[in-house]
PDB file of N, CA, C and O in Angstrom:
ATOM      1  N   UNK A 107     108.299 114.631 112.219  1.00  0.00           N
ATOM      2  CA  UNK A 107     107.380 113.839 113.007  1.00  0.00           C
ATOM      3  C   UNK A 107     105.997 113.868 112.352  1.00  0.00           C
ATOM      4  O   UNK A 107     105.681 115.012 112.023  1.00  0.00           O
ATOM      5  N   UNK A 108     105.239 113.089 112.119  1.00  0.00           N
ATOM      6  CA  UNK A 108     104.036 112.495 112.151  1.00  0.00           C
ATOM      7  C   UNK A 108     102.761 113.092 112.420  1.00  0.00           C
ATOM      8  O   UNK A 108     102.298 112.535 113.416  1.00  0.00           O
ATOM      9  N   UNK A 109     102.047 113.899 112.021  1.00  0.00           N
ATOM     10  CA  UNK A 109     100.923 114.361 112.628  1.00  0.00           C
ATOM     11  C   UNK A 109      99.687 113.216 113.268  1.00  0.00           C
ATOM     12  O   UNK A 109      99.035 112.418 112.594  1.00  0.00           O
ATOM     13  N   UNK A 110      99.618 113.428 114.749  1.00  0.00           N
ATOM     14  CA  UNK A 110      98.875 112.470 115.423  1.00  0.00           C
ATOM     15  C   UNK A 110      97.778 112.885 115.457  1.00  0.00           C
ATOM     16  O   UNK A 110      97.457 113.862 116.133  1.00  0.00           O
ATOM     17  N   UNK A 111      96.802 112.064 114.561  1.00  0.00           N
ATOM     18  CA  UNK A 111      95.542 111.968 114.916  1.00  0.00           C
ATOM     19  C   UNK A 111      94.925 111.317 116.124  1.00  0.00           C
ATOM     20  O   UNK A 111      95.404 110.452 116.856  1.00  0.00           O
ATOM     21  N   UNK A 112      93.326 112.147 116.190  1.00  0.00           N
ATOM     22  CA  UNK A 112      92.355 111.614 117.386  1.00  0.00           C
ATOM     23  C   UNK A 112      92.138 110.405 116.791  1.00  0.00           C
ATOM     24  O   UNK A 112      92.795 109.965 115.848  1.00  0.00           O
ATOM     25  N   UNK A 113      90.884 109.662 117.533  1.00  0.00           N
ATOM     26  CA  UNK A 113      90.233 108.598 117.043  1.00  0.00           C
ATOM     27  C   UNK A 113      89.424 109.375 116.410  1.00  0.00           C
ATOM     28  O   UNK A 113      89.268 108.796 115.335  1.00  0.00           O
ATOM     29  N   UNK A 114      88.514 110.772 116.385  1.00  0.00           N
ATOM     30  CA  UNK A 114      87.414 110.786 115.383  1.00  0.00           C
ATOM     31  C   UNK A 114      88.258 111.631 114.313  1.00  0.00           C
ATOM     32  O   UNK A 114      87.592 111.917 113.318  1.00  0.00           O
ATOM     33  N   UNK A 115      89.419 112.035 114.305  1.00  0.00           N
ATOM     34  CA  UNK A 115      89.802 112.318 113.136  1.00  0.00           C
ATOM     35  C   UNK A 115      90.372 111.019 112.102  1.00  0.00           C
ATOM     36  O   UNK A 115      90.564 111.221 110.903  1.00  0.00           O
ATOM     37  N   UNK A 116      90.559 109.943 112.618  1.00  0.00           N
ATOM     38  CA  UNK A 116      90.840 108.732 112.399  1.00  0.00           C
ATOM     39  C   UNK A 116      89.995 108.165 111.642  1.00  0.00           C
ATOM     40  O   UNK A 116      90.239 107.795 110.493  1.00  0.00           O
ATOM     41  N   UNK A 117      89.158 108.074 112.097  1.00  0.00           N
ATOM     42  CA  UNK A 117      87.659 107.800 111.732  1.00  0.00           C
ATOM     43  C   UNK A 117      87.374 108.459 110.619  1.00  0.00           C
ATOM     44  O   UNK A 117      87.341 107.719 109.636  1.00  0.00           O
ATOM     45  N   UNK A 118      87.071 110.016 110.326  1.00  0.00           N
ATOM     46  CA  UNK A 118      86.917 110.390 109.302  1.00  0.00           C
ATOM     47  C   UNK A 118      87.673 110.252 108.243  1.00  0.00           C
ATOM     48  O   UNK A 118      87.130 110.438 107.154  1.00  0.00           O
ATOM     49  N   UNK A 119      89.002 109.920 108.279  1.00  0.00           N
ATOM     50  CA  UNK A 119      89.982 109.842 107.428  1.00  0.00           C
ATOM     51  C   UNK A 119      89.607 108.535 106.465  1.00  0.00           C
ATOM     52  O   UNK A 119      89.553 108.610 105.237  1.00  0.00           O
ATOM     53  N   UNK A 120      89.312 107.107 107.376  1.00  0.00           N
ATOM     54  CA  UNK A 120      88.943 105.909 107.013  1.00  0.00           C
ATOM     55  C   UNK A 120      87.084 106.006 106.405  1.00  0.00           C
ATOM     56  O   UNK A 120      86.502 105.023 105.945  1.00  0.00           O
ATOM     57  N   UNK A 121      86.448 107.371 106.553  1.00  0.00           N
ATOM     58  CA  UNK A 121      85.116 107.154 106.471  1.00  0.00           C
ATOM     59  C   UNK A 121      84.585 106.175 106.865  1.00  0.00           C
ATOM     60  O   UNK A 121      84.216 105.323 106.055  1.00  0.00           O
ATOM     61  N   UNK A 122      84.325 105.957 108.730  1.00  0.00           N
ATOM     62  CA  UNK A 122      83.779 105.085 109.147  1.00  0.00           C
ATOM     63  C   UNK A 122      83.467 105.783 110.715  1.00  0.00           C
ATOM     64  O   UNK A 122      83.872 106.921 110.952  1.00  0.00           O
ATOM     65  N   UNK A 123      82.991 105.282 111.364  1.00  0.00           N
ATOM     66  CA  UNK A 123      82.627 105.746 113.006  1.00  0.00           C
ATOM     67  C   UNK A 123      83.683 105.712 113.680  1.00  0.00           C
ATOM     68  O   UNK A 123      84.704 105.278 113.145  1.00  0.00           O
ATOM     69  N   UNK A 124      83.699 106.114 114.879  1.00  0.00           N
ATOM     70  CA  UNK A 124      84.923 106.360 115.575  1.00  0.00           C
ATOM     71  C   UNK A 124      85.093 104.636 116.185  1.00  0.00           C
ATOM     72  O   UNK A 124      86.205 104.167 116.426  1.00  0.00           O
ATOM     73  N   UNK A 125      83.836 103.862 116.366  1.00  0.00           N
ATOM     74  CA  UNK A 125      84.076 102.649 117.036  1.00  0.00           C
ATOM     75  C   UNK A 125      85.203 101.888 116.079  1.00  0.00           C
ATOM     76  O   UNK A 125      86.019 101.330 116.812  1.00  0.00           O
ATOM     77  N   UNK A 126      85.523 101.677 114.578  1.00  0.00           N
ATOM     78  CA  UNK A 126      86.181 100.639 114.214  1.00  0.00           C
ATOM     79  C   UNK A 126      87.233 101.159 114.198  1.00  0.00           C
ATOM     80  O   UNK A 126      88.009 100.311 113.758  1.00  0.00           O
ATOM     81  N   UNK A 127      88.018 102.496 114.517  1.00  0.00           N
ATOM     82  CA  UNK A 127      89.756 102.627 114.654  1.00  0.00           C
ATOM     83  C   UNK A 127      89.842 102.501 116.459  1.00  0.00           C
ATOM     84  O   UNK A 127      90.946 102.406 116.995  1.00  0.00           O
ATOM     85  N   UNK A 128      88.878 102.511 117.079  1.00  0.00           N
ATOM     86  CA  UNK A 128      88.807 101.592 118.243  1.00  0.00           C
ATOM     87  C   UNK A 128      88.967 100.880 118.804  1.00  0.00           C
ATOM     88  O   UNK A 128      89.164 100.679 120.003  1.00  0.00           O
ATOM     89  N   UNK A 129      88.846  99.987 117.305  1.00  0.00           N
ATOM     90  CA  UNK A 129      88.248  98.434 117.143  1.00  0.00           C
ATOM     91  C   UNK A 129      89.217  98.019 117.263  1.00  0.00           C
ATOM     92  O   UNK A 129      89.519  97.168 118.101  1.00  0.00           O
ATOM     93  N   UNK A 130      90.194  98.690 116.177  1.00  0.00           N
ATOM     94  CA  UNK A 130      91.892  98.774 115.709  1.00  0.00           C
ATOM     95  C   UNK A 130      92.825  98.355 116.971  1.00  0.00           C
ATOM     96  O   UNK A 130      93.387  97.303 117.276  1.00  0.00           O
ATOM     97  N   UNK A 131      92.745  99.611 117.558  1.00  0.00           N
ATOM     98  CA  UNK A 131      93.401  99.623 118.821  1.00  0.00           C
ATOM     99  C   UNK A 131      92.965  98.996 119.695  1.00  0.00           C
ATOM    100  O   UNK A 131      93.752  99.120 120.633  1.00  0.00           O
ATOM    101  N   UNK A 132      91.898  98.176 120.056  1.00  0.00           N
ATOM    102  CA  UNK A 132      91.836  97.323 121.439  1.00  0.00           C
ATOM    103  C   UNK A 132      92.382  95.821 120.447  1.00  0.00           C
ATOM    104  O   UNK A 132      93.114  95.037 121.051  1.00  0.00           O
ATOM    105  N   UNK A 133      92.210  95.665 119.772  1.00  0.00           N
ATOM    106  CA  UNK A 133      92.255  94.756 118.751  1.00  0.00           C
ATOM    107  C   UNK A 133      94.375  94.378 118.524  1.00  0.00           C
ATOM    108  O   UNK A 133      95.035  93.385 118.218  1.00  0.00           O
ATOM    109  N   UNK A 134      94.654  95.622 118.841  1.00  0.00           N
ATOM    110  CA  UNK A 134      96.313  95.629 118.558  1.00  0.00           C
ATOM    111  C   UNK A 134      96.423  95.571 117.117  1.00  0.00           C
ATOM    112  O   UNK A 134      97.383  94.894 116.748  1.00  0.00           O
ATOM    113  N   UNK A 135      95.654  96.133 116.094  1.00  0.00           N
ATOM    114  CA  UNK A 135      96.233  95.915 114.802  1.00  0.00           C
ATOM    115  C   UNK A 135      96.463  96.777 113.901  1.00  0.00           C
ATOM    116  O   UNK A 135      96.606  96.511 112.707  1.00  0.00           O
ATOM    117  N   UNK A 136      96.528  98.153 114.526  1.00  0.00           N
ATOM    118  CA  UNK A 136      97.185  99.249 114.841  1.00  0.00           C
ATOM    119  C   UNK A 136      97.866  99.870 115.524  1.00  0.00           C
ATOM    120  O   UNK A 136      97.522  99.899 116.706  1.00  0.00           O
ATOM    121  N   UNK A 137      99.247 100.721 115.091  1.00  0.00           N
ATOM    122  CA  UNK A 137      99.855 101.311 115.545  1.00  0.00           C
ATOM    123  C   UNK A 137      99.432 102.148 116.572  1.00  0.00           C
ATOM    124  O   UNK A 137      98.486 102.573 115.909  1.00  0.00           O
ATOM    125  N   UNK A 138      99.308 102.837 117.779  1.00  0.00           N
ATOM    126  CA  UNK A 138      99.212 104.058 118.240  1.00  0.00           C
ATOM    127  C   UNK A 138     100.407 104.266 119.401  1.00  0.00           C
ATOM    128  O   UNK A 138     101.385 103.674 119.858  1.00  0.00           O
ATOM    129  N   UNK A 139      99.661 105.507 119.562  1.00  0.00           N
ATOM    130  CA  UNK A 139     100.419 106.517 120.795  1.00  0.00           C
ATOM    131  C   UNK A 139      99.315 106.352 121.760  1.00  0.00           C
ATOM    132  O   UNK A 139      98.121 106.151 121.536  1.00  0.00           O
ATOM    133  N   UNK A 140     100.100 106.506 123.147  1.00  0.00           N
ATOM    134  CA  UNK A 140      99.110 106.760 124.123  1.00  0.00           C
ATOM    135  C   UNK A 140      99.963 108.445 124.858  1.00  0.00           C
ATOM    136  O   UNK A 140     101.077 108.466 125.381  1.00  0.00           O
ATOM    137  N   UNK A 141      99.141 109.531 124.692  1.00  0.00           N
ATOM    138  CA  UNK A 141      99.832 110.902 125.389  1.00  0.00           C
ATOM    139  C   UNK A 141      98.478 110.996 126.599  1.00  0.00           C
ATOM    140  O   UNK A 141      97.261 111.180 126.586  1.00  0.00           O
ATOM    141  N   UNK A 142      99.722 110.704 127.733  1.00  0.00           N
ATOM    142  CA  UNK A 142      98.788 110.430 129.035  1.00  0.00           C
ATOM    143  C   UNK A 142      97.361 109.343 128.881  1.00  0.00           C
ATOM    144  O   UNK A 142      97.529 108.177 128.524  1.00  0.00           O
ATOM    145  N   UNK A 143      96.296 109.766 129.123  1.00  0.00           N
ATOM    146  CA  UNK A 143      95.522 109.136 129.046  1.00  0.00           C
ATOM    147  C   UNK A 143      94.336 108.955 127.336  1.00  0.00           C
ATOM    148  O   UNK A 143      93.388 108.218 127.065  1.00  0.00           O
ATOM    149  N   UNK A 144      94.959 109.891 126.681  1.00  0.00           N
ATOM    150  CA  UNK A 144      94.514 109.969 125.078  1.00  0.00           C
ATOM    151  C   UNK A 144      95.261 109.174 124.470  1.00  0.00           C
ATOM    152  O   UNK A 144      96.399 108.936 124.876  1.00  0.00           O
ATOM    153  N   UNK A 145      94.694 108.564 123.272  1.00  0.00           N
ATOM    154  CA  UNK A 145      95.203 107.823 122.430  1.00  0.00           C
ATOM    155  C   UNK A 145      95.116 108.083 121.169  1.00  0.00           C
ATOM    156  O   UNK A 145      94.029 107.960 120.603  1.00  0.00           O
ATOM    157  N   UNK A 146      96.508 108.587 120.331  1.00  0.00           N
ATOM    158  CA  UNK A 146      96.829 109.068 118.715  1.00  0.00           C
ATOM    159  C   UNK A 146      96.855 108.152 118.123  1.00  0.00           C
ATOM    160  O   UNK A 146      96.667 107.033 118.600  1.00  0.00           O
ATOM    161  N   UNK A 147      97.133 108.434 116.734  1.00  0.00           N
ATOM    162  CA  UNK A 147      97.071 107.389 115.938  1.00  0.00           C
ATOM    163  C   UNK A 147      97.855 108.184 114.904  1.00  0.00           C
ATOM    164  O   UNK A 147      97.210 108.897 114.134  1.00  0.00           O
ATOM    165  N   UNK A 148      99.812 108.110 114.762  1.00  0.00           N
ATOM    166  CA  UNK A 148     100.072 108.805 113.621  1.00  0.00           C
ATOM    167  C   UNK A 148      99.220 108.665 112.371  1.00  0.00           C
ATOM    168  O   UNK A 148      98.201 107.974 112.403  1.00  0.00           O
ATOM    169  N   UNK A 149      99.676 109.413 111.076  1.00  0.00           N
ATOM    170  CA  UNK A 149      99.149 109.844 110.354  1.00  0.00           C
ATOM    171  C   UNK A 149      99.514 108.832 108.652  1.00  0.00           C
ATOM    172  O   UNK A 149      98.954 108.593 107.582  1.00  0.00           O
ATOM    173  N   UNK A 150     100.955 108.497 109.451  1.00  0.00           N
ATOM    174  CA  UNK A 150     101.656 107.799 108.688  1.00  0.00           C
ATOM    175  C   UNK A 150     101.285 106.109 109.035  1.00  0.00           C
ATOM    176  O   UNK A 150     101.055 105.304 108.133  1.00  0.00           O
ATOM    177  N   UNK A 151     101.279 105.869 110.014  1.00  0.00           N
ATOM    178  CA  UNK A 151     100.403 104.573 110.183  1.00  0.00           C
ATOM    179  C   UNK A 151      99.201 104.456 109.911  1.00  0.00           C
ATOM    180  O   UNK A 151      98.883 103.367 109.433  1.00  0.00           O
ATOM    181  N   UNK A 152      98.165 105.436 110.093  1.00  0.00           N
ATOM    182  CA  UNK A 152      97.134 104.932 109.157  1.00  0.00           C
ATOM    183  C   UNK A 152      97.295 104.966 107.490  1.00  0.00           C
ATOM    184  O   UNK A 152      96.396 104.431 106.841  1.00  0.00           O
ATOM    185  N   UNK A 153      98.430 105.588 106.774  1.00  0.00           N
ATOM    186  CA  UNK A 153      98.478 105.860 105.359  1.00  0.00           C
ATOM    187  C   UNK A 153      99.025 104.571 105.196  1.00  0.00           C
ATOM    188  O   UNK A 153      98.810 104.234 104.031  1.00  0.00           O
ATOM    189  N   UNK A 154      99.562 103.787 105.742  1.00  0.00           N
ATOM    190  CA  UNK A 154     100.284 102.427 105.826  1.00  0.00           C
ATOM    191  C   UNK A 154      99.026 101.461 105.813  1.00  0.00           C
ATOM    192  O   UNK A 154      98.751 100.807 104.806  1.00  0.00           O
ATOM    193  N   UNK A 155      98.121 101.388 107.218  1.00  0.00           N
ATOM    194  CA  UNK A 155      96.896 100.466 106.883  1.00  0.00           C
ATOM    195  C   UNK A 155      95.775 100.809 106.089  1.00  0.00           C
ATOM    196  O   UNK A 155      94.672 100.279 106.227  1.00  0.00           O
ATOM    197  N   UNK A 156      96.096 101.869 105.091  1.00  0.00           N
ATOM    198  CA  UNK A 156      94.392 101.950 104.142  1.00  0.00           C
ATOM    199  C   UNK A 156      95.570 101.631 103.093  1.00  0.00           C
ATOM    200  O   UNK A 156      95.095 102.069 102.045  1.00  0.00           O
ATOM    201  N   UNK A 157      97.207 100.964 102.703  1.00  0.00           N
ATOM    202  CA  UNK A 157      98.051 100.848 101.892  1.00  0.00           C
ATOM    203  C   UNK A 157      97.749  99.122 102.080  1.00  0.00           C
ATOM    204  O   UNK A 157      97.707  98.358 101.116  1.00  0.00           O
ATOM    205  N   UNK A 158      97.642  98.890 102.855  1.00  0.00           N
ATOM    206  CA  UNK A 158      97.794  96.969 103.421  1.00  0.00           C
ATOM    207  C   UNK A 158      96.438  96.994 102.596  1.00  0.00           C
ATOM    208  O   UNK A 158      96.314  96.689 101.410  1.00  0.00           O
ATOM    209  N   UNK A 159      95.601  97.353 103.332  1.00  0.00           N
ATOM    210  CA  UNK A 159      94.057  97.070 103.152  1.00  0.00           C
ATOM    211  C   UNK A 159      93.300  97.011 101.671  1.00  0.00           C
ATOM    212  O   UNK A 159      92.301  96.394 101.303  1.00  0.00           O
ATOM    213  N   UNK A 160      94.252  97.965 100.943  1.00  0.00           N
ATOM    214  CA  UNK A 160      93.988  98.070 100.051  1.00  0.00           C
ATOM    215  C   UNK A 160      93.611  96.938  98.740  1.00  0.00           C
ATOM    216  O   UNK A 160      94.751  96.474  98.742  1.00  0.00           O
ATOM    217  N   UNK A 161      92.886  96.107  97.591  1.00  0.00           N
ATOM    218  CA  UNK A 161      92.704  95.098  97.674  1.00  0.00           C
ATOM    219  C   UNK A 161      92.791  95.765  95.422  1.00  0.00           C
ATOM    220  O   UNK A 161      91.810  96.254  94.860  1.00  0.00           O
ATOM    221  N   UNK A 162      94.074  95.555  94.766  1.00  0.00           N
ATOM    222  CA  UNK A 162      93.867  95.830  93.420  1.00  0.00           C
ATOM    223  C   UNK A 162      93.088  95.098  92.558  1.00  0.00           C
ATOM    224  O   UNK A 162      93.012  93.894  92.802  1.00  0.00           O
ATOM    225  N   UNK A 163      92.573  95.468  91.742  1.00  0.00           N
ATOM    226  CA  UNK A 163      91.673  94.869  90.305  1.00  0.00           C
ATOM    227  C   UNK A 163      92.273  93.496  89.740  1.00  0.00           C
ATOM    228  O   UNK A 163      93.467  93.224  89.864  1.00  0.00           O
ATOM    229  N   UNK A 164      91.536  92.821  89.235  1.00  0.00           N
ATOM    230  CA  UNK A 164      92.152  91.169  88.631  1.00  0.00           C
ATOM    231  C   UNK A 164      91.690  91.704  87.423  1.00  0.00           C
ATOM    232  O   UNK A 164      90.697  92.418  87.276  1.00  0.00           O
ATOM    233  N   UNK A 165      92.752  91.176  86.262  1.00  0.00           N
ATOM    234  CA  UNK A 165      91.640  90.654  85.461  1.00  0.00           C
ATOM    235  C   UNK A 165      91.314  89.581  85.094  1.00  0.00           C
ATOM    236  O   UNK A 165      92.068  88.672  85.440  1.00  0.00           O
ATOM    237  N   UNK A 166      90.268  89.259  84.379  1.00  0.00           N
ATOM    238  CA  UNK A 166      89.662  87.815  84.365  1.00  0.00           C
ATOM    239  C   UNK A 166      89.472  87.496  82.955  1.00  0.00           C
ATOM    240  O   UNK A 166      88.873  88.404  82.379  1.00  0.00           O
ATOM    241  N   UNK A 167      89.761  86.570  82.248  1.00  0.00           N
ATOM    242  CA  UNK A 167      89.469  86.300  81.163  1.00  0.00           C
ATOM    243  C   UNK A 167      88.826  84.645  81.208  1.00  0.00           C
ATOM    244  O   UNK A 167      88.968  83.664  81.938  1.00  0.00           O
ATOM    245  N   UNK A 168      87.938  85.040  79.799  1.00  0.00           N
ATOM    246  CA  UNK A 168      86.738  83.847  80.083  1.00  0.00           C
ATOM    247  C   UNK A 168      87.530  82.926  78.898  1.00  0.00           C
ATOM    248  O   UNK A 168      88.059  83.441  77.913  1.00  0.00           O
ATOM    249  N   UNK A 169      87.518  81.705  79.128  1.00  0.00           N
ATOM    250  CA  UNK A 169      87.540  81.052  77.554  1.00  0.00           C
ATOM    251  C   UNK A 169      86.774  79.561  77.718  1.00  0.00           C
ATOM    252  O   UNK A 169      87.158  78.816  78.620  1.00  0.00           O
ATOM    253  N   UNK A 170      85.878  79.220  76.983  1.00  0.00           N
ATOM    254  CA  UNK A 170      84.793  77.903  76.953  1.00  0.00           C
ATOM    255  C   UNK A 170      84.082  78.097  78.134  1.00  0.00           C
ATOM    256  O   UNK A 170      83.738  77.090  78.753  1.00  0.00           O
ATOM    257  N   UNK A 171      83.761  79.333  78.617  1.00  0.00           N
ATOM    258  CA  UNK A 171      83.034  79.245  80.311  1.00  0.00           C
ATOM    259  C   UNK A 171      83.291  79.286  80.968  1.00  0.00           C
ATOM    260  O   UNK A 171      82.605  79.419  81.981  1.00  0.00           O
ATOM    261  N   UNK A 172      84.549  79.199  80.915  1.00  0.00           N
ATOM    262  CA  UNK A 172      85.392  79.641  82.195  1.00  0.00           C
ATOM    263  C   UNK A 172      86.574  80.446  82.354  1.00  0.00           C
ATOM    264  O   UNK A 172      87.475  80.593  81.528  1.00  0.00           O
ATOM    265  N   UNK A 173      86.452  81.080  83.794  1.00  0.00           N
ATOM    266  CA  UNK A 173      87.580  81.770  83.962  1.00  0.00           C
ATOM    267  C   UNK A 173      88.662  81.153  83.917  1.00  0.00           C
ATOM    268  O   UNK A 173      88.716  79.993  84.326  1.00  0.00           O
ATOM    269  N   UNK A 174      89.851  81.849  83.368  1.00  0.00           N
ATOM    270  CA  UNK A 174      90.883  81.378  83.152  1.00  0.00           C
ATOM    271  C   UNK A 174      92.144  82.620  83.616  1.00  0.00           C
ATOM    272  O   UNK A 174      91.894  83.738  83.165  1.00  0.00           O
ATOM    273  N   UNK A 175      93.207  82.529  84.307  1.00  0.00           N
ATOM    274  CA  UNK A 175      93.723  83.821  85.006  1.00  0.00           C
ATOM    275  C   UNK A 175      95.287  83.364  83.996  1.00  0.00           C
ATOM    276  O   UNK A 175      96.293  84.071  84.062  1.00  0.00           O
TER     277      UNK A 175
END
């Protein structure tokens, strides 16, 4: 099983405030748990959305001024 994070451990994980994995969850565009009235956030679903989010390198090559891919 999954180690369930808080929202501010969430937060630190993403290096950001606790409001935007918040944001996540009122938003529905994250996974969570609700245990009673707290709300987790496995560990493995966030390793999944900083995997989506993630955005790789292009490269670009120029020829007469312009890019050309």
């Amino acid at each position: 099983m999954d180690r369930l994070l808080t929202v501010d451990e969430a937060a630190e994980v993403l290096g950001t405030t606790s409001r935007f994995p918040r944001r996540l969850i009122a938003e529905r565009r994250i996974r969570f748990v609700k245990v009673g009235r707290h709300v987790r956030i496995p560990s493995s679903v966030l390793a999944a959305f900083i995997a989506d989010s993630t955005v790789e390198p292009m490269e670009i090559r120029w020829h007469g001024g312009q890019v050309v891919r």
